[in-house]
Short mmCIF file of C-alpha atoms and ligand atoms in Angstrom, two decimals:
data_model
loop_
_atom_site.label_atom_id
_atom_site.label_comp_id
_atom_site.label_asym_id
_atom_site.label_seq_id
_atom_site.Cartn_x
_atom_site.Cartn_y
_atom_site.Cartn_z
CA MET B 1 -25.98 -23.44 -3.77
CA LYS B 2 -22.41 -22.21 -4.24
CA ARG B 3 -20.06 -20.48 -1.82
CA VAL B 4 -19.29 -17.16 -3.51
CA VAL B 5 -16.62 -14.76 -2.26
CA ILE B 6 -16.67 -11.19 -3.58
CA ALA B 7 -13.65 -8.89 -3.26
CA GLY B 8 -15.02 -5.35 -2.89
CA GLY B 9 -18.23 -3.96 -1.44
CA GLY B 10 -18.63 -0.72 -3.43
CA VAL B 11 -21.81 -0.16 -5.41
CA VAL B 12 -20.83 -2.81 -7.96
CA GLY B 13 -19.64 -5.51 -5.54
CA ILE B 14 -22.62 -5.21 -3.21
CA SER B 15 -25.04 -5.24 -6.16
CA CYS B 16 -23.45 -8.51 -7.30
CA ALA B 17 -23.71 -9.85 -3.73
CA LEU B 18 -27.45 -9.17 -3.51
CA ALA B 19 -28.16 -10.61 -6.96
CA LEU B 20 -26.22 -13.80 -6.13
CA GLN B 21 -27.82 -14.10 -2.71
CA ALA B 22 -31.25 -13.87 -4.35
CA GLU B 23 -30.33 -16.98 -6.37
CA GLY B 24 -29.71 -18.93 -3.19
CA HIS B 25 -25.90 -18.75 -3.00
CA SER B 26 -23.98 -18.34 0.24
CA VAL B 27 -22.15 -15.03 -0.31
CA THR B 28 -19.28 -13.38 1.58
CA VAL B 29 -18.09 -9.87 0.76
CA LEU B 30 -14.60 -8.67 1.66
CA GLU B 31 -14.71 -4.90 2.13
CA PRO B 32 -11.92 -3.15 4.07
CA GLY B 33 -13.19 0.41 3.83
CA PRO B 34 -16.03 2.36 5.43
CA VAL B 35 -19.22 1.18 3.70
CA GLY B 36 -20.45 3.63 1.07
CA GLU B 37 -17.24 5.63 0.80
CA GLY B 38 -15.95 4.15 -2.45
CA ALA B 39 -15.86 6.13 -5.69
CA SER B 40 -19.65 6.51 -5.80
CA TRP B 41 -19.51 8.76 -2.72
CA ALA B 42 -17.74 11.37 -4.85
CA SER B 43 -20.00 10.91 -7.86
CA CYS B 44 -22.58 13.11 -9.54
CA GLY B 45 -25.16 10.49 -8.62
CA CYS B 46 -26.63 10.11 -12.09
CA ILE B 47 -28.28 7.11 -13.62
CA ALA B 48 -26.71 8.18 -16.88
CA VAL B 49 -28.77 6.38 -19.50
CA GLY B 50 -27.25 7.07 -22.89
CA GLU B 51 -23.90 8.31 -21.52
CA VAL B 52 -22.37 6.05 -24.11
CA VAL B 53 -19.77 8.00 -26.03
CA PRO B 54 -16.32 6.87 -24.85
CA LEU B 55 -13.95 9.16 -23.02
CA SER B 56 -11.43 8.74 -25.85
CA GLN B 57 -12.45 11.03 -28.69
CA PRO B 58 -10.90 12.23 -31.96
CA GLY B 59 -8.19 14.84 -31.50
CA MET B 60 -7.34 13.67 -27.96
CA LEU B 61 -3.63 13.25 -28.58
CA MET B 62 -3.30 16.88 -29.62
CA LYS B 63 -4.78 17.93 -26.28
CA VAL B 64 -2.32 16.02 -24.06
CA PRO B 65 0.29 18.84 -23.87
CA GLY B 66 -2.46 21.17 -22.63
CA TRP B 67 -3.51 18.63 -19.99
CA LEU B 68 0.07 18.47 -18.74
CA LEU B 69 0.47 22.22 -18.55
CA ASP B 70 -2.79 23.26 -16.91
CA PRO B 71 -3.34 21.38 -13.63
CA GLU B 72 -6.68 23.16 -13.12
CA ALA B 73 -8.24 22.27 -16.48
CA PRO B 74 -11.34 20.02 -16.34
CA LEU B 75 -9.20 17.32 -17.94
CA SER B 76 -5.60 16.95 -16.79
CA LEU B 77 -2.69 14.54 -16.72
CA ARG B 78 -0.26 14.59 -13.81
CA PRO B 79 3.25 14.84 -15.28
CA ALA B 80 4.66 12.44 -12.64
CA SER B 81 2.23 9.74 -13.76
CA ALA B 82 2.51 10.25 -17.51
CA LEU B 83 5.18 7.60 -18.16
CA GLY B 84 3.42 4.88 -16.17
CA LEU B 85 0.16 5.62 -17.97
CA LEU B 86 1.66 5.25 -21.45
CA PRO B 87 0.46 1.68 -22.24
CA TRP B 88 -3.07 2.53 -21.08
CA PHE B 89 -3.00 5.79 -23.04
CA ALA B 90 -1.78 4.13 -26.21
CA ARG B 91 -4.81 1.87 -26.18
CA PHE B 92 -7.09 4.70 -25.06
CA THR B 93 -6.19 6.93 -27.99
CA ALA B 94 -6.49 3.99 -30.42
CA ASN B 95 -10.15 3.83 -29.42
CA SER B 96 -10.81 7.40 -30.55
CA ILE B 97 -11.24 6.51 -34.23
CA PRO B 98 -14.90 6.95 -35.26
CA SER B 99 -15.63 3.27 -36.05
CA ARG B 100 -14.36 2.15 -32.62
CA MET B 101 -16.18 4.97 -30.85
CA ARG B 102 -19.41 3.89 -32.49
CA ALA B 103 -18.86 0.23 -31.56
CA ILE B 104 -18.15 1.18 -27.93
CA ALA B 105 -21.17 3.48 -27.78
CA THR B 106 -23.39 0.72 -29.17
CA ASP B 107 -22.15 -1.73 -26.51
CA LEU B 108 -22.60 0.80 -23.70
CA ALA B 109 -26.08 1.73 -24.94
CA ARG B 110 -27.08 -1.93 -24.63
CA LEU B 111 -26.16 -1.80 -20.93
CA THR B 112 -27.30 1.69 -19.98
CA PHE B 113 -30.74 1.33 -21.57
CA ALA B 114 -31.37 -1.56 -19.17
CA ALA B 115 -30.06 0.42 -16.18
CA THR B 116 -33.17 2.26 -15.02
CA ALA B 117 -35.34 -0.87 -14.96
CA ASP B 118 -32.62 -2.86 -13.18
CA PHE B 119 -32.00 -0.10 -10.66
CA LYS B 120 -35.70 0.40 -9.92
CA ALA B 121 -36.12 -3.34 -9.39
CA GLN B 122 -33.15 -3.28 -7.01
CA LEU B 123 -34.55 -0.35 -5.03
CA GLU B 124 -37.96 -2.01 -4.88
CA ASP B 125 -36.31 -5.18 -3.61
CA ILE B 126 -34.47 -3.38 -0.79
CA GLY B 127 -37.50 -1.22 0.06
CA ALA B 128 -35.85 2.12 -0.76
CA PRO B 129 -37.53 3.50 -3.91
CA GLU B 130 -37.09 7.04 -2.56
CA LEU B 131 -33.36 6.85 -3.37
CA LEU B 132 -34.13 7.44 -7.06
CA MET B 133 -35.25 10.88 -8.25
CA GLU B 134 -36.83 10.53 -11.67
CA ARG B 135 -36.08 13.97 -13.04
CA PRO B 136 -34.18 14.66 -16.27
CA VAL B 137 -30.71 16.12 -16.22
CA ILE B 138 -29.98 19.54 -17.73
CA LYS B 139 -26.74 20.49 -19.52
CA LEU B 140 -25.94 24.19 -19.87
CA PHE B 141 -24.01 26.04 -22.58
CA ASP B 142 -22.71 29.60 -22.77
CA ASP B 143 -22.81 29.93 -26.55
CA GLU B 144 -22.86 28.11 -29.91
CA ARG B 145 -19.21 27.09 -29.67
CA ASP B 146 -19.73 25.63 -26.22
CA LYS B 147 -22.78 23.68 -27.37
CA ALA B 148 -21.02 22.42 -30.49
CA THR B 149 -18.46 20.56 -28.32
CA MET B 150 -21.26 18.16 -27.33
CA GLY B 151 -22.84 17.99 -30.80
CA ALA B 152 -21.31 14.74 -32.08
CA ALA B 153 -21.77 12.95 -28.74
CA PHE B 154 -25.42 13.98 -28.51
CA ASP B 155 -26.07 12.99 -32.14
CA LEU B 156 -24.63 9.53 -31.58
CA ALA B 157 -26.50 9.06 -28.29
CA CYS B 158 -29.80 10.07 -29.99
CA GLU B 159 -29.10 7.78 -32.92
CA LEU B 160 -28.75 4.94 -30.41
CA GLY B 161 -32.09 5.73 -28.81
CA CYS B 162 -31.51 8.53 -26.31
CA THR B 163 -33.97 11.40 -25.93
CA ILE B 164 -32.29 14.80 -25.72
CA ASP B 165 -34.29 18.02 -26.17
CA ASP B 166 -32.67 21.32 -27.03
CA ILE B 167 -34.09 24.32 -25.20
CA SER B 168 -32.95 27.87 -24.55
CA GLY B 169 -31.05 28.90 -21.44
CA GLN B 170 -34.09 30.98 -20.43
CA GLU B 171 -36.28 27.86 -20.60
CA ALA B 172 -33.79 26.00 -18.39
CA HIS B 173 -34.11 28.84 -15.88
CA GLU B 174 -37.91 28.54 -16.01
CA ILE B 175 -37.74 24.76 -15.40
CA ASP B 176 -35.41 25.26 -12.45
CA PRO B 177 -35.24 28.90 -11.25
CA ALA B 178 -32.05 28.29 -9.24
CA ILE B 179 -30.17 28.11 -12.58
CA ALA B 180 -28.71 31.39 -13.89
CA ALA B 181 -30.95 33.01 -16.51
CA ASP B 182 -28.19 34.01 -18.93
CA PHE B 183 -27.11 30.69 -20.48
CA LYS B 184 -27.69 30.75 -24.20
CA TYR B 185 -28.54 27.07 -24.70
CA ALA B 186 -29.44 24.00 -22.68
CA SER B 187 -30.18 20.34 -23.36
CA VAL B 188 -32.58 18.20 -21.37
CA LEU B 189 -31.50 14.56 -21.12
CA ARG B 190 -34.86 12.89 -20.66
CA ASP B 191 -33.66 9.33 -19.94
CA TRP B 192 -31.39 10.29 -17.04
CA SER B 193 -32.31 10.45 -13.37
CA PHE B 194 -30.33 10.71 -10.15
CA VAL B 195 -29.75 9.00 -6.83
CA THR B 196 -30.63 11.18 -3.86
CA ASP B 197 -27.83 9.84 -1.61
CA PRO B 198 -25.17 7.52 -3.11
CA LYS B 199 -23.53 6.72 0.23
CA ARG B 200 -26.87 5.75 1.75
CA LEU B 201 -27.61 3.64 -1.33
CA VAL B 202 -24.52 1.47 -0.77
CA GLN B 203 -25.23 1.30 2.96
CA VAL B 204 -28.84 0.16 2.44
CA LEU B 205 -27.72 -2.43 -0.12
CA MET B 206 -25.16 -3.71 2.40
CA GLU B 207 -27.63 -3.68 5.32
CA THR B 208 -30.18 -5.64 3.27
CA PHE B 209 -27.52 -8.16 2.24
CA VAL B 210 -26.56 -8.73 5.89
CA GLN B 211 -30.19 -8.92 7.08
CA ARG B 212 -30.75 -11.68 4.52
CA GLY B 213 -27.89 -13.72 5.92
CA GLY B 214 -24.93 -12.44 3.88
CA THR B 215 -21.49 -12.11 5.48
CA VAL B 216 -19.31 -9.01 5.28
CA LEU B 217 -15.70 -9.30 6.39
CA PRO B 218 -14.07 -5.91 7.05
CA LYS B 219 -10.79 -6.97 5.44
CA ALA B 220 -9.08 -6.60 2.09
CA CYS B 221 -8.68 -9.52 -0.23
CA ALA B 222 -4.94 -10.23 -0.20
CA GLY B 223 -4.60 -13.29 -2.42
CA PHE B 224 -5.94 -16.59 -3.64
CA GLU B 225 -5.22 -20.30 -3.55
CA ARG B 226 -5.83 -22.42 -6.60
CA ASP B 227 -5.89 -25.97 -7.77
CA GLY B 228 -5.00 -25.93 -11.45
CA ALA B 229 -7.52 -23.78 -13.30
CA ARG B 230 -9.85 -23.45 -10.28
CA LEU B 231 -9.64 -21.07 -7.34
CA THR B 232 -10.19 -22.88 -4.05
CA HIS B 233 -9.72 -20.18 -1.40
CA VAL B 234 -9.63 -16.42 -0.99
CA LEU B 235 -7.11 -15.03 1.50
CA ALA B 236 -8.00 -12.05 3.67
CA ALA B 237 -5.40 -9.46 4.71
CA GLY B 238 -4.32 -10.02 8.31
CA GLY B 239 -5.52 -13.63 8.28
CA GLY B 240 -8.51 -15.58 7.09
CA ARG B 241 -8.90 -18.23 4.41
CA LEU B 242 -12.31 -18.51 2.81
CA ALA B 243 -13.30 -21.57 0.80
CA ALA B 244 -14.88 -20.55 -2.48
CA ASP B 245 -16.73 -22.27 -5.30
CA GLU B 246 -16.88 -18.96 -7.17
CA VAL B 247 -14.88 -15.73 -6.81
CA VAL B 248 -15.96 -12.29 -8.03
CA ILE B 249 -13.41 -9.47 -8.25
CA ALA B 250 -15.27 -6.16 -7.82
CA ALA B 251 -12.68 -4.05 -6.02
CA GLY B 252 -12.79 -0.92 -8.21
CA THR B 253 -9.28 0.21 -9.16
CA ALA B 254 -7.73 -2.41 -6.82
CA SER B 255 -9.09 -5.10 -9.15
CA LYS B 256 -6.09 -4.62 -11.41
CA GLY B 257 -3.59 -5.82 -8.79
CA LEU B 258 -5.81 -8.72 -7.73
CA ALA B 259 -6.18 -9.81 -11.36
CA ARG B 260 -2.42 -9.60 -11.86
CA GLN B 261 -1.90 -12.10 -9.02
CA LEU B 262 -3.99 -14.53 -11.06
CA GLY B 263 -2.16 -13.92 -14.30
CA VAL B 264 -5.02 -11.89 -15.81
CA ARG B 265 -3.94 -8.59 -17.31
CA LEU B 266 -6.58 -5.91 -16.84
CA GLN B 267 -5.87 -2.53 -18.36
CA LEU B 268 -7.39 -0.40 -15.65
CA GLU B 269 -6.44 3.03 -14.34
CA GLY B 270 -7.92 5.26 -11.70
CA VAL B 271 -9.26 8.49 -13.17
CA ILE B 272 -9.63 10.89 -10.28
CA GLY B 273 -12.69 13.06 -9.77
CA TYR B 274 -13.60 15.38 -6.91
CA SER B 275 -16.82 16.31 -5.22
CA THR B 276 -17.61 18.99 -2.68
CA ALA B 277 -20.76 18.63 -0.61
CA LEU B 278 -22.13 22.10 0.16
CA LEU B 279 -24.02 21.73 3.41
CA ASP B 280 -25.84 25.11 3.44
CA PRO B 281 -26.05 25.89 -0.28
CA GLY B 282 -28.73 28.58 0.05
CA VAL B 283 -30.36 27.62 -3.27
CA ASP B 284 -33.15 25.18 -4.03
CA LEU B 285 -31.92 23.28 -7.10
CA LYS B 286 -34.32 20.53 -8.24
CA HIS B 287 -32.37 18.88 -11.07
CA THR B 288 -28.85 17.66 -11.66
CA VAL B 289 -27.21 20.23 -13.91
CA PHE B 290 -23.99 19.87 -15.88
CA TYR B 291 -21.84 22.71 -17.12
CA PRO B 292 -19.54 20.87 -19.55
CA SER B 293 -17.18 23.78 -20.20
CA GLY B 294 -16.60 24.07 -16.45
CA GLY B 295 -16.05 20.31 -16.16
CA PHE B 296 -18.58 19.71 -13.38
CA GLY B 297 -22.11 18.75 -12.48
CA ILE B 298 -24.21 19.82 -9.50
CA THR B 299 -26.62 17.37 -7.87
CA PRO B 300 -29.15 18.15 -5.14
CA TYR B 301 -28.64 15.27 -2.72
CA ASP B 302 -30.87 14.86 0.33
CA ASP B 303 -28.35 16.36 2.74
CA ALA B 304 -26.18 18.60 0.54
CA LEU B 305 -25.64 20.05 -2.89
CA ALA B 306 -22.69 18.24 -4.50
CA VAL B 307 -20.41 19.95 -7.01
CA ALA B 308 -18.53 17.11 -8.69
CA GLY B 309 -16.34 16.53 -11.69
CA THR B 310 -12.90 16.75 -13.31
CA VAL B 311 -11.07 13.99 -15.10
CA GLU B 312 -7.53 13.68 -13.74
CA PHE B 313 -5.27 10.97 -15.10
CA ALA B 314 -2.95 10.36 -12.20
CA GLY B 315 -2.37 6.60 -11.93
CA LEU B 316 -3.78 4.23 -9.34
CA ASP B 317 -2.38 5.55 -6.06
CA ALA B 318 -1.88 9.31 -6.45
CA ALA B 319 -2.86 11.52 -3.53
CA PRO B 320 -5.74 13.98 -4.07
CA LYS B 321 -5.08 17.56 -5.13
CA TRP B 322 -7.86 19.28 -3.23
CA ARG B 323 -7.24 22.54 -5.02
CA ARG B 324 -9.05 20.97 -7.98
CA ALA B 325 -12.19 20.46 -5.90
CA ASP B 326 -12.04 24.09 -4.75
CA VAL B 327 -11.72 25.33 -8.33
CA LEU B 328 -14.97 23.55 -9.22
CA VAL B 329 -16.79 25.18 -6.31
CA SER B 330 -15.56 28.62 -7.32
CA ARG B 331 -16.88 28.01 -10.86
CA ALA B 332 -20.26 26.75 -9.63
CA ARG B 333 -21.62 30.24 -8.99
CA ARG B 334 -21.69 30.71 -12.75
CA VAL B 335 -24.50 28.13 -12.75
CA LEU B 336 -26.19 28.94 -9.44
CA PRO B 337 -25.74 32.66 -8.72
CA GLY B 338 -27.16 32.43 -5.20
CA LEU B 339 -24.85 29.60 -4.12
CA GLN B 340 -23.39 29.68 -0.58
CA THR B 341 -20.17 27.70 -0.29
CA GLU B 342 -18.89 28.24 3.26
CA ARG B 343 -19.84 24.92 4.89
CA ARG B 344 -18.37 22.17 2.77
CA GLU B 345 -16.93 18.65 2.79
CA ARG B 346 -14.58 17.42 0.08
CA ARG B 347 -14.44 13.93 -1.42
CA MET B 348 -12.29 12.23 -3.99
CA GLY B 349 -13.09 9.16 -6.05
CA ARG B 350 -11.04 7.02 -8.43
CA ARG B 351 -13.17 5.95 -11.35
CA PRO B 352 -11.93 2.53 -12.49
CA PHE B 353 -11.42 3.20 -16.22
CA THR B 354 -10.52 0.82 -19.02
CA PRO B 355 -8.99 2.29 -22.19
CA ASP B 356 -12.14 1.43 -24.17
CA THR B 357 -14.55 2.83 -21.53
CA ARG B 358 -16.32 -0.55 -21.43
CA PRO B 359 -16.64 -2.17 -18.00
CA VAL B 360 -15.15 -5.59 -17.34
CA ILE B 361 -17.92 -8.11 -16.73
CA GLY B 362 -17.50 -11.84 -17.14
CA ARG B 363 -15.10 -14.73 -16.85
CA SER B 364 -11.49 -14.97 -17.90
CA GLY B 365 -10.62 -18.06 -19.92
CA LYS B 366 -7.70 -18.59 -17.49
CA LEU B 367 -9.74 -19.67 -14.48
CA ALA B 368 -12.97 -21.66 -14.45
CA ASN B 369 -14.57 -20.08 -11.39
CA LEU B 370 -13.48 -16.43 -11.48
CA CYS B 371 -15.71 -13.58 -12.62
CA PHE B 372 -14.93 -9.86 -12.93
CA ALA B 373 -17.22 -6.92 -12.20
CA THR B 374 -15.12 -3.78 -12.46
CA GLY B 375 -13.89 -1.02 -14.78
CA HIS B 376 -17.16 0.91 -14.86
CA GLY B 377 -15.46 4.29 -15.30
CA GLN B 378 -18.06 7.06 -15.10
CA LEU B 379 -20.95 4.58 -15.07
CA GLY B 380 -20.57 2.50 -11.91
CA LEU B 381 -23.58 3.89 -10.14
CA THR B 382 -25.64 3.62 -13.31
CA LEU B 383 -24.65 0.03 -13.99
CA GLY B 384 -24.34 -1.48 -10.50
CA ALA B 385 -27.71 -3.27 -10.54
CA THR B 386 -27.34 -4.32 -14.19
CA THR B 387 -23.90 -5.74 -13.47
CA GLY B 388 -25.28 -7.72 -10.53
CA ARG B 389 -27.88 -9.27 -12.82
CA LEU B 390 -25.28 -10.14 -15.48
CA VAL B 391 -22.85 -11.63 -12.95
CA ALA B 392 -25.67 -13.79 -11.56
CA ASP B 393 -26.24 -15.07 -15.13
CA VAL B 394 -22.54 -15.89 -15.50
CA ILE B 395 -22.39 -17.82 -12.23
CA ALA B 396 -25.62 -19.68 -12.97
CA GLY B 397 -24.19 -20.65 -16.36
CA ARG B 398 -27.18 -19.13 -18.16
CA PRO B 399 -26.66 -18.08 -21.78
CA GLN B 400 -25.28 -14.54 -22.00
CA GLU B 401 -27.33 -11.74 -23.48
CA PRO B 402 -26.23 -10.80 -27.02
CA GLY B 403 -23.19 -8.51 -27.08
CA ILE B 404 -22.10 -9.13 -23.47
CA SER B 405 -18.90 -10.84 -24.60
CA ALA B 406 -17.60 -7.35 -25.55
CA PHE B 407 -17.07 -6.75 -21.82
CA GLY B 408 -14.94 -9.84 -21.17
CA PRO B 409 -11.63 -9.49 -19.28
CA ASP B 410 -9.48 -11.28 -21.84
CA ARG B 411 -9.79 -8.46 -24.38
CA PHE B 412 -6.69 -6.85 -22.83
CA SER B 413 -4.45 -9.88 -23.32
CA SER B 414 -3.75 -9.25 -27.01
C1 LIG M 1 -16.51 12.89 -9.71
C2 LIG M 1 -17.20 11.62 -10.08
C3 LIG M 1 -18.46 11.66 -10.67
C4 LIG M 1 -19.11 10.46 -11.01
N1 LIG M 1 -20.40 10.53 -11.47
C5 LIG M 1 -21.06 9.38 -11.76
C6 LIG M 1 -22.42 9.42 -12.18
O1 LIG M 1 -23.05 10.47 -12.23
N2 LIG M 1 -23.02 8.24 -12.49
C7 LIG M 1 -22.37 7.05 -12.42
O2 LIG M 1 -22.94 6.02 -12.77
N3 LIG M 1 -21.08 6.97 -11.99
C8 LIG M 1 -20.42 8.12 -11.66
N4 LIG M 1 -19.13 8.06 -11.24
C9 LIG M 1 -18.42 6.77 -11.28
C10 LIG M 1 -18.79 5.85 -10.15
O3 LIG M 1 -18.65 6.52 -8.93
C11 LIG M 1 -17.86 4.61 -10.19
O4 LIG M 1 -17.91 4.03 -11.47
C12 LIG M 1 -18.31 3.58 -9.19
O5 LIG M 1 -18.36 4.13 -7.90
C13 LIG M 1 -17.40 2.38 -9.21
O6 LIG M 1 -17.93 1.45 -8.30
P1 LIG M 1 -17.09 0.20 -7.81
O7 LIG M 1 -17.92 -0.54 -6.84
O8 LIG M 1 -16.57 -0.53 -9.01
O9 LIG M 1 -15.80 0.84 -7.16
P2 LIG M 1 -15.68 1.57 -5.70
O10 LIG M 1 -16.88 2.39 -5.42
O11 LIG M 1 -14.36 2.25 -5.70
O12 LIG M 1 -15.66 0.34 -4.74
C14 LIG M 1 -14.59 -0.57 -4.70
C15 LIG M 1 -14.53 -1.12 -3.30
O13 LIG M 1 -13.50 -2.11 -3.23
C16 LIG M 1 -12.86 -2.00 -1.97
N5 LIG M 1 -11.53 -2.60 -2.08
C17 LIG M 1 -10.37 -2.02 -2.49
N6 LIG M 1 -9.37 -2.92 -2.43
C18 LIG M 1 -9.89 -4.08 -2.01
C19 LIG M 1 -9.37 -5.38 -1.75
N7 LIG M 1 -8.06 -5.67 -1.94
N8 LIG M 1 -10.21 -6.34 -1.30
C20 LIG M 1 -11.54 -6.09 -1.11
N9 LIG M 1 -12.08 -4.86 -1.33
C21 LIG M 1 -11.28 -3.88 -1.78
C22 LIG M 1 -12.85 -0.52 -1.68
O14 LIG M 1 -12.74 -0.29 -0.29
C23 LIG M 1 -14.17 -0.06 -2.27
O15 LIG M 1 -15.21 0.01 -1.31
C24 LIG M 1 -18.46 9.21 -10.83
C25 LIG M 1 -17.21 9.17 -10.21
C26 LIG M 1 -16.59 10.35 -9.82
C27 LIG M 1 -15.26 10.27 -9.14
#
């Protein structure tokens, strides 16, 4: 049995905690925030199997001026942050060449195709199978041009094993009558599913961890003590010194600063997204639907309909621009004509994004007993349970699955 300290109790950190606890370790999680209100609270809730094509795509550089000029576009770059983001962006755009995109997609497919089984096993373990809704996701397109923007991504995802069916907009309306009848095309992503309440998911994971004897300290991780190439203690903000045989950094975007303290350079930025929970939506949507040209998805959670999306490059600490959330809501009636939007709650999440869209899972060569579990970008909810399983392998010293080394933290050092 090892004493494991985990910095961060979002969906990824708490999934690692449960997986390590199941192996008999004594686990402490440092989590300063309200449980369940990390980035996953603002998410679309999808178990996005086959969402493997990286964010960086050919022609990206040409689009940057447009991102700077239109603060309400689905993709935008805050001018004040542009300079600080340059090193990350340089690497990000380098990953848009077709051979790198394919390599990234292949690596992400390896992880996401395991996600549903891992997530179901996790839900079974915590006694909450109802948190997964096994219904495909529907993407909607106005016309040929609109649909063509997804063509290459869909082709690559299908080549890697994804099942995507093309249907007409009318058929989408028949599958889910809340959807407007006048879309020209739609695609049904058969492998996807969605979580019915992401905040509750993290809370139930945390409650189960505590019931089984795990410790949660409501404090931030502030630093570390080391003895040569081994960490010996984790320091909590405001006092507290925890002895550790193993340390896992799973603090979302804050992982970058914690890694820096240890001399590990993570290229990680927070890519902001917004979500508005509509509390009396007045429509009975059954599936998660995405409207890519509007830059948002709509998910029917247990207690609200969430309109979520946008990709805003704004650095790690930028304040939210709530106007962007409101723009999404105003566009959502295009998808759901009967939508009522009066009673609403807004949320913002920072997706922890690496420039190659791959998460960071594994050990750094710099420290013998440090493991990372961060950088999941738009896939943290999808890959939480899978990451927990992989981190448990790392800490047990079991042989890694083929291809997992592609997610190692030292790839940013060169
Ligand atoms: C609009 C939007 C839509 C999305 N849609 C999807 C989707 O459909 N499917 C999907 O899979 N993903 C989606 N995502 C991405 C997903 O939400 C993230 O990838 C995921 O939440 C990241 O989880 P995390 O645990 O790494 O980080 P977080 O959820 O941010 O958790 C990190 C935790 O670390 C804590 N912390 C911070 N600093 C410290 C410190 N110093 N010490 C200790 N703890 C600390 C924080 O309080 C926080 O609780 C979406 C995100 C957004 C914003």
